Short mmCIF file of C-alpha atoms and ligand atoms in Angstrom, two decimals:
data_model
loop_
_atom_site.label_atom_id
_atom_site.label_comp_id
_atom_site.label_asym_id
_atom_site.label_seq_id
_atom_site.Cartn_x
_atom_site.Cartn_y
_atom_site.Cartn_z
CA MET A 1 0.00 0.00 0.00
CA ASN A 2 1.27 3.47 -0.88
CA LEU A 3 0.12 6.26 1.44
CA VAL A 4 0.49 10.01 1.86
CA LEU A 5 0.21 11.45 5.38
CA PHE A 6 -0.94 15.03 4.97
CA GLY A 7 -1.45 17.86 7.45
CA PRO A 8 0.00 21.10 8.80
CA PRO A 9 3.32 21.28 10.64
CA GLY A 10 2.84 19.65 14.04
CA SER A 11 -0.28 17.69 13.09
CA GLY A 12 1.48 14.43 14.03
CA LYS A 13 2.57 13.10 10.63
CA GLY A 14 5.97 11.94 11.87
CA THR A 15 4.56 10.49 15.10
CA GLN A 16 1.92 8.47 13.26
CA ALA A 17 4.29 7.42 10.47
CA GLU A 18 6.65 5.83 13.01
CA ARG A 19 3.77 3.74 14.35
CA LEU A 20 2.27 2.74 11.01
CA ARG A 21 5.44 1.85 9.13
CA ASP A 22 6.33 -1.29 11.10
CA ASP A 23 2.79 -2.70 11.32
CA MET A 24 2.13 -2.10 7.64
CA LYS A 25 5.67 -2.88 6.40
CA LEU A 26 5.99 0.49 4.68
CA ARG A 27 9.10 2.61 4.13
CA HIS A 28 8.62 5.95 5.91
CA LEU A 29 9.86 8.67 3.56
CA SER A 30 10.00 12.11 5.20
CA THR A 31 11.43 14.94 3.11
CA GLY A 32 12.01 16.92 6.32
CA ASP A 33 14.11 14.08 7.81
CA LEU A 34 16.09 13.62 4.57
CA LEU A 35 16.81 17.36 4.35
CA ARG A 36 17.75 17.67 8.06
CA ASP A 37 20.05 14.68 7.68
CA ALA A 38 21.81 16.41 4.75
CA VAL A 39 22.18 19.57 6.89
CA ALA A 40 23.59 17.57 9.83
CA ARG A 41 26.09 15.77 7.56
CA GLU A 42 27.06 19.10 5.93
CA THR A 43 26.71 17.69 2.41
CA GLU A 44 26.52 20.04 -0.61
CA LEU A 45 22.73 19.67 -0.50
CA GLY A 46 22.72 20.33 3.25
CA LYS A 47 24.74 23.55 2.84
CA LYS A 48 22.34 24.70 0.12
CA VAL A 49 19.12 24.12 2.09
CA LYS A 50 20.18 24.89 5.69
CA HIS A 51 18.99 28.51 5.65
CA VAL A 52 15.73 27.58 3.88
CA LEU A 53 14.77 25.09 6.63
CA ALA A 54 15.72 27.57 9.35
CA SER A 55 13.46 30.22 7.77
CA GLY A 56 10.41 27.95 7.53
CA GLN A 57 10.16 28.41 3.73
CA LEU A 58 10.12 25.55 1.23
CA VAL A 59 13.12 24.03 -0.51
CA SER A 60 12.76 24.21 -4.33
CA ASP A 61 10.60 21.62 -6.08
CA ASP A 62 13.53 20.44 -8.24
CA ILE A 63 15.64 19.50 -5.22
CA VAL A 64 12.82 17.76 -3.38
CA LEU A 65 11.59 15.86 -6.44
CA ALA A 66 15.10 14.53 -7.16
CA LEU A 67 15.44 13.40 -3.54
CA MET A 68 12.09 11.62 -3.55
CA ARG A 69 12.61 10.02 -6.94
CA ASP A 70 15.68 8.19 -5.59
CA ALA A 71 13.92 7.28 -2.35
CA ILE A 72 10.78 5.87 -4.01
CA VAL A 73 12.77 3.93 -6.61
CA ALA A 74 14.86 2.40 -3.78
CA VAL A 75 11.70 1.07 -2.05
CA GLY A 76 11.00 -1.07 -5.14
CA GLY A 77 14.32 -2.86 -4.61
CA ASP A 78 13.44 -3.98 -1.07
CA GLY A 79 11.38 -7.17 -1.23
CA ASP A 80 10.42 -7.03 2.48
CA LEU A 81 8.43 -3.82 2.00
CA LYS A 82 4.80 -3.51 0.95
CA GLY A 83 4.99 0.11 -0.14
CA TRP A 84 5.80 3.62 1.05
CA LEU A 85 4.42 6.22 3.42
CA LEU A 86 5.10 9.82 2.41
CA ASP A 87 5.38 12.42 5.18
CA GLY A 88 5.79 16.10 4.28
CA PHE A 89 5.70 15.45 0.53
CA PRO A 90 4.18 16.57 -1.80
CA ARG A 91 3.94 20.13 -0.49
CA THR A 92 3.26 22.21 -3.61
CA ILE A 93 1.15 21.68 -6.71
CA GLY A 94 4.41 21.36 -8.69
CA GLN A 95 5.57 18.52 -6.38
CA ALA A 96 2.18 16.77 -6.67
CA GLN A 97 2.38 16.95 -10.47
CA GLY A 98 6.01 15.76 -10.42
CA LEU A 99 5.00 12.83 -8.20
CA ASP A 100 2.14 11.95 -10.57
CA GLY A 101 4.64 11.78 -13.45
CA LEU A 102 7.13 9.67 -11.50
CA LEU A 103 4.46 7.20 -10.36
CA ALA A 104 3.09 6.85 -13.90
CA GLU A 105 6.65 6.10 -15.06
CA LEU A 106 7.11 3.47 -12.32
CA GLY A 107 3.64 1.94 -12.75
CA GLN A 108 2.72 2.84 -9.15
CA LYS A 109 -0.09 4.85 -7.56
CA ILE A 110 -1.12 6.51 -4.31
CA ASP A 111 -3.70 4.25 -2.59
CA ALA A 112 -4.87 6.83 -0.07
CA VAL A 113 -4.14 10.25 1.39
CA VAL A 114 -4.73 10.52 5.15
CA VAL A 115 -5.35 14.12 6.23
CA LEU A 116 -4.68 14.97 9.89
CA ASP A 117 -6.86 17.87 11.04
CA VAL A 118 -5.52 19.92 13.95
CA ASP A 119 -6.23 23.61 14.63
CA ARG A 120 -3.56 26.31 14.62
CA ASP A 121 -3.40 26.92 18.40
CA ALA A 122 -2.87 23.21 19.07
CA VAL A 123 -0.05 22.87 16.53
CA VAL A 124 1.73 25.93 17.93
CA ASP A 125 1.60 24.30 21.37
CA ARG A 126 2.82 20.97 19.99
CA LEU A 127 5.73 22.44 18.01
CA SER A 128 6.98 24.68 20.79
CA GLY A 129 7.06 21.67 23.17
CA ARG A 130 8.52 19.14 20.70
CA ARG A 131 11.87 17.56 21.49
CA THR A 132 13.66 15.15 19.12
CA CYS A 133 16.29 12.52 19.94
CA THR A 134 19.64 13.34 18.32
CA GLN A 135 20.37 9.61 17.93
CA CYS A 136 17.25 7.58 17.05
CA LYS A 137 15.12 10.63 15.99
CA THR A 138 12.17 9.61 18.20
CA VAL A 139 9.86 12.60 18.74
CA TRP A 140 8.71 13.59 22.27
CA HIS A 141 6.70 16.44 23.74
CA VAL A 142 7.50 18.12 27.05
CA LYS A 143 3.83 17.91 28.19
CA ASN A 144 1.86 15.58 25.89
CA ASN A 145 4.40 12.79 25.49
CA PRO A 146 7.29 13.36 27.91
CA PRO A 147 10.24 10.99 28.35
CA ALA A 148 10.72 9.50 31.85
CA VAL A 149 13.82 11.68 32.40
CA GLU A 150 13.75 15.24 31.06
CA GLY A 151 16.04 15.71 28.06
CA VAL A 152 16.84 11.97 27.67
CA CYS A 153 15.28 9.60 25.10
CA ASP A 154 13.48 6.63 26.72
CA ARG A 155 14.13 4.51 23.66
CA CYS A 156 17.92 4.85 23.25
CA GLY A 157 19.23 7.17 25.99
CA GLY A 158 20.13 9.85 23.41
CA THR A 159 19.98 13.60 24.09
CA LEU A 160 16.75 15.42 23.21
CA VAL A 161 16.94 18.77 21.40
CA GLN A 162 14.56 21.40 20.03
CA ARG A 163 14.48 21.77 16.23
CA ASP A 164 15.84 25.08 14.85
CA ASP A 165 12.55 25.75 13.05
CA ASP A 166 10.40 25.25 16.18
CA LYS A 167 10.92 28.85 17.33
CA PRO A 168 7.72 30.97 17.54
CA GLU A 169 8.40 33.24 14.51
CA THR A 170 9.42 30.30 12.31
CA ILE A 171 6.40 28.24 13.38
CA ALA A 172 4.13 31.12 12.22
CA ALA A 173 5.95 31.27 8.85
CA ARG A 174 5.61 27.48 8.37
CA LEU A 175 1.88 27.55 9.10
CA ASP A 176 1.39 30.41 6.59
CA VAL A 177 3.34 28.47 3.95
CA TYR A 178 1.13 25.42 4.62
CA GLU A 179 -2.09 27.41 4.12
CA LYS A 180 -0.88 29.14 0.92
CA GLN A 181 1.13 26.44 -0.85
CA THR A 182 0.32 23.04 0.64
CA ARG A 183 -3.36 22.84 1.63
CA PRO A 184 -4.46 23.60 -2.01
CA ILE A 185 -2.94 20.23 -3.04
CA LEU A 186 -5.97 18.51 -1.53
CA GLU A 187 -8.01 19.85 -4.45
CA HIS A 188 -5.47 18.29 -6.84
CA TYR A 189 -6.22 14.85 -5.33
CA ARG A 190 -9.96 15.22 -4.67
CA GLY A 191 -11.81 12.95 -7.06
CA SER A 192 -8.73 10.98 -8.20
CA VAL A 193 -7.34 9.56 -4.92
CA THR A 194 -9.21 8.41 -1.79
CA LEU A 195 -8.92 11.11 0.89
CA HIS A 196 -9.49 10.15 4.55
CA GLU A 197 -9.88 13.00 7.04
CA VAL A 198 -8.88 12.01 10.59
CA ASP A 199 -9.19 14.13 13.74
CA GLY A 200 -5.52 14.64 14.63
CA ALA A 201 -6.40 16.47 17.86
CA MET A 202 -7.16 13.21 19.68
CA PRO A 203 -4.49 11.48 21.82
CA VAL A 204 -1.73 9.75 19.81
CA ASP A 205 -3.09 6.17 20.28
CA LYS A 206 -6.60 7.17 19.26
CA VAL A 207 -5.31 8.88 16.12
CA THR A 208 -3.38 5.71 15.20
CA ARG A 209 -6.48 3.57 15.70
CA ALA A 210 -8.60 5.99 13.63
CA ILE A 211 -6.08 5.84 10.76
CA GLU A 212 -5.95 2.03 10.90
CA ARG A 213 -9.77 1.95 10.85
CA VAL A 214 -10.13 4.13 7.75
CA LEU A 215 -7.46 2.13 5.92
CA SER A 216 -8.86 -1.31 6.77
P1 AP5 B 1 9.04 18.71 8.02
O1 AP5 B 1 10.07 18.03 8.80
O2 AP5 B 1 8.25 17.97 7.01
O3 AP5 B 1 8.10 19.46 9.04
P2 AP5 B 1 6.53 19.72 9.06
O4 AP5 B 1 5.69 19.28 7.92
O5 AP5 B 1 6.49 21.17 9.34
O6 AP5 B 1 6.02 18.77 10.10
P3 AP5 B 1 6.61 18.54 11.50
O7 AP5 B 1 7.73 17.55 11.43
O8 AP5 B 1 6.91 19.85 12.15
O9 AP5 B 1 5.33 17.96 12.26
P4 AP5 B 1 4.62 16.56 12.20
O10 AP5 B 1 3.29 16.72 11.54
O11 AP5 B 1 5.53 15.48 11.68
O12 AP5 B 1 4.34 16.36 13.75
P5 AP5 B 1 5.11 15.46 14.84
O13 AP5 B 1 4.68 14.05 14.70
O14 AP5 B 1 6.57 15.75 14.85
O15 AP5 B 1 9.68 19.96 7.21
C1 AP5 B 1 10.62 20.82 7.81
C2 AP5 B 1 11.14 21.79 6.75
O16 AP5 B 1 11.83 21.06 5.72
C3 AP5 B 1 10.08 22.60 6.00
O17 AP5 B 1 9.68 23.77 6.72
C4 AP5 B 1 10.80 22.92 4.69
O18 AP5 B 1 11.74 23.96 4.86
C5 AP5 B 1 11.56 21.64 4.42
N1 AP5 B 1 10.76 20.66 3.66
C6 AP5 B 1 10.31 19.45 4.10
N2 AP5 B 1 9.61 18.84 3.15
C7 AP5 B 1 9.60 19.67 2.06
C8 AP5 B 1 9.03 19.60 0.78
N3 AP5 B 1 8.29 18.54 0.40
N4 AP5 B 1 9.21 20.65 -0.06
C9 AP5 B 1 9.95 21.71 0.29
N5 AP5 B 1 10.53 21.85 1.51
C10 AP5 B 1 10.36 20.83 2.39
O19 AP5 B 1 4.42 16.04 16.17
C11 AP5 B 1 4.69 17.35 16.64
C12 AP5 B 1 4.67 17.37 18.19
O20 AP5 B 1 3.35 17.05 18.64
C13 AP5 B 1 5.58 16.31 18.84
O21 AP5 B 1 6.14 16.84 20.00
C14 AP5 B 1 4.65 15.13 19.17
O22 AP5 B 1 5.09 14.39 20.29
C15 AP5 B 1 3.33 15.88 19.47
N6 AP5 B 1 2.16 15.11 19.07
C16 AP5 B 1 2.01 14.37 17.94
N7 AP5 B 1 0.77 13.84 17.89
C17 AP5 B 1 0.12 14.28 19.00
C18 AP5 B 1 -1.21 14.07 19.51
N8 AP5 B 1 -2.11 13.31 18.86
N9 AP5 B 1 -1.54 14.68 20.69
C19 AP5 B 1 -0.64 15.45 21.32
N10 AP5 B 1 0.63 15.67 20.92
C20 AP5 B 1 1.01 15.09 19.76
#
């Protein structure tokens, strides 16, 4: 099954993707994770996009499409996987059209788009309290999903840090970008791909169960 997890920054795409990928045997492909990894490794791509991520604006369609082309093609070579789960991509109409072209070329399709609905105040609260493990990348929240020991990952003992783009002014910019450039993509898919709207404001477990229900 090939899925797109869609929703504003902080709606829980990454949190839900981590839970769904193992159960459903899907490769979790997050453009944000791939870009942050390039920044952390100081690759040529990382140097090029570092300031874009820090500003909350979008990296160019060309760069993102090239990254995702390689990632989606690589999933086909892994016989243990049953498909992919896109998180944070596509994010512009140009990316959605580019993805359509790539999938046609590969003989693949999107089986469903799951849209996580969460209001703006809630996502601001979630993003300002988010902490991410520097080692295993598990996502925590200081209030909603805290680790047993503050600043330490329960899963691997790694150090938890705040993302550079989770500062108040950058959060506002990211939410504006979502409304202007990303939300309109839903109209691109309406009528051609099954869209499932899920209330992302519920507790994490309930959201997971709701997603599993709509996909079953
Ligand atoms: P990206 O990494 O994709 O960030 P995002 O879409 O802004 O989404 P987030 O990762 O912030 O949130 P999420 O929905 O995954 O929520 P999470 O599960 O972490 O992109 C970052 C940047 O990279 C972009 O701004 C852009 O510059 C660039 N980029 C990426 N993709 C691009 C593309 N396609 N094109 C161009 N540029 C691109 O949860 C958030 C917090 O809430 C956590 O603390 C979590 O514990 C908590 N939480 C989660 N679920 C719940 C719940 N149900 N109840 C309570 N708390 C919850």
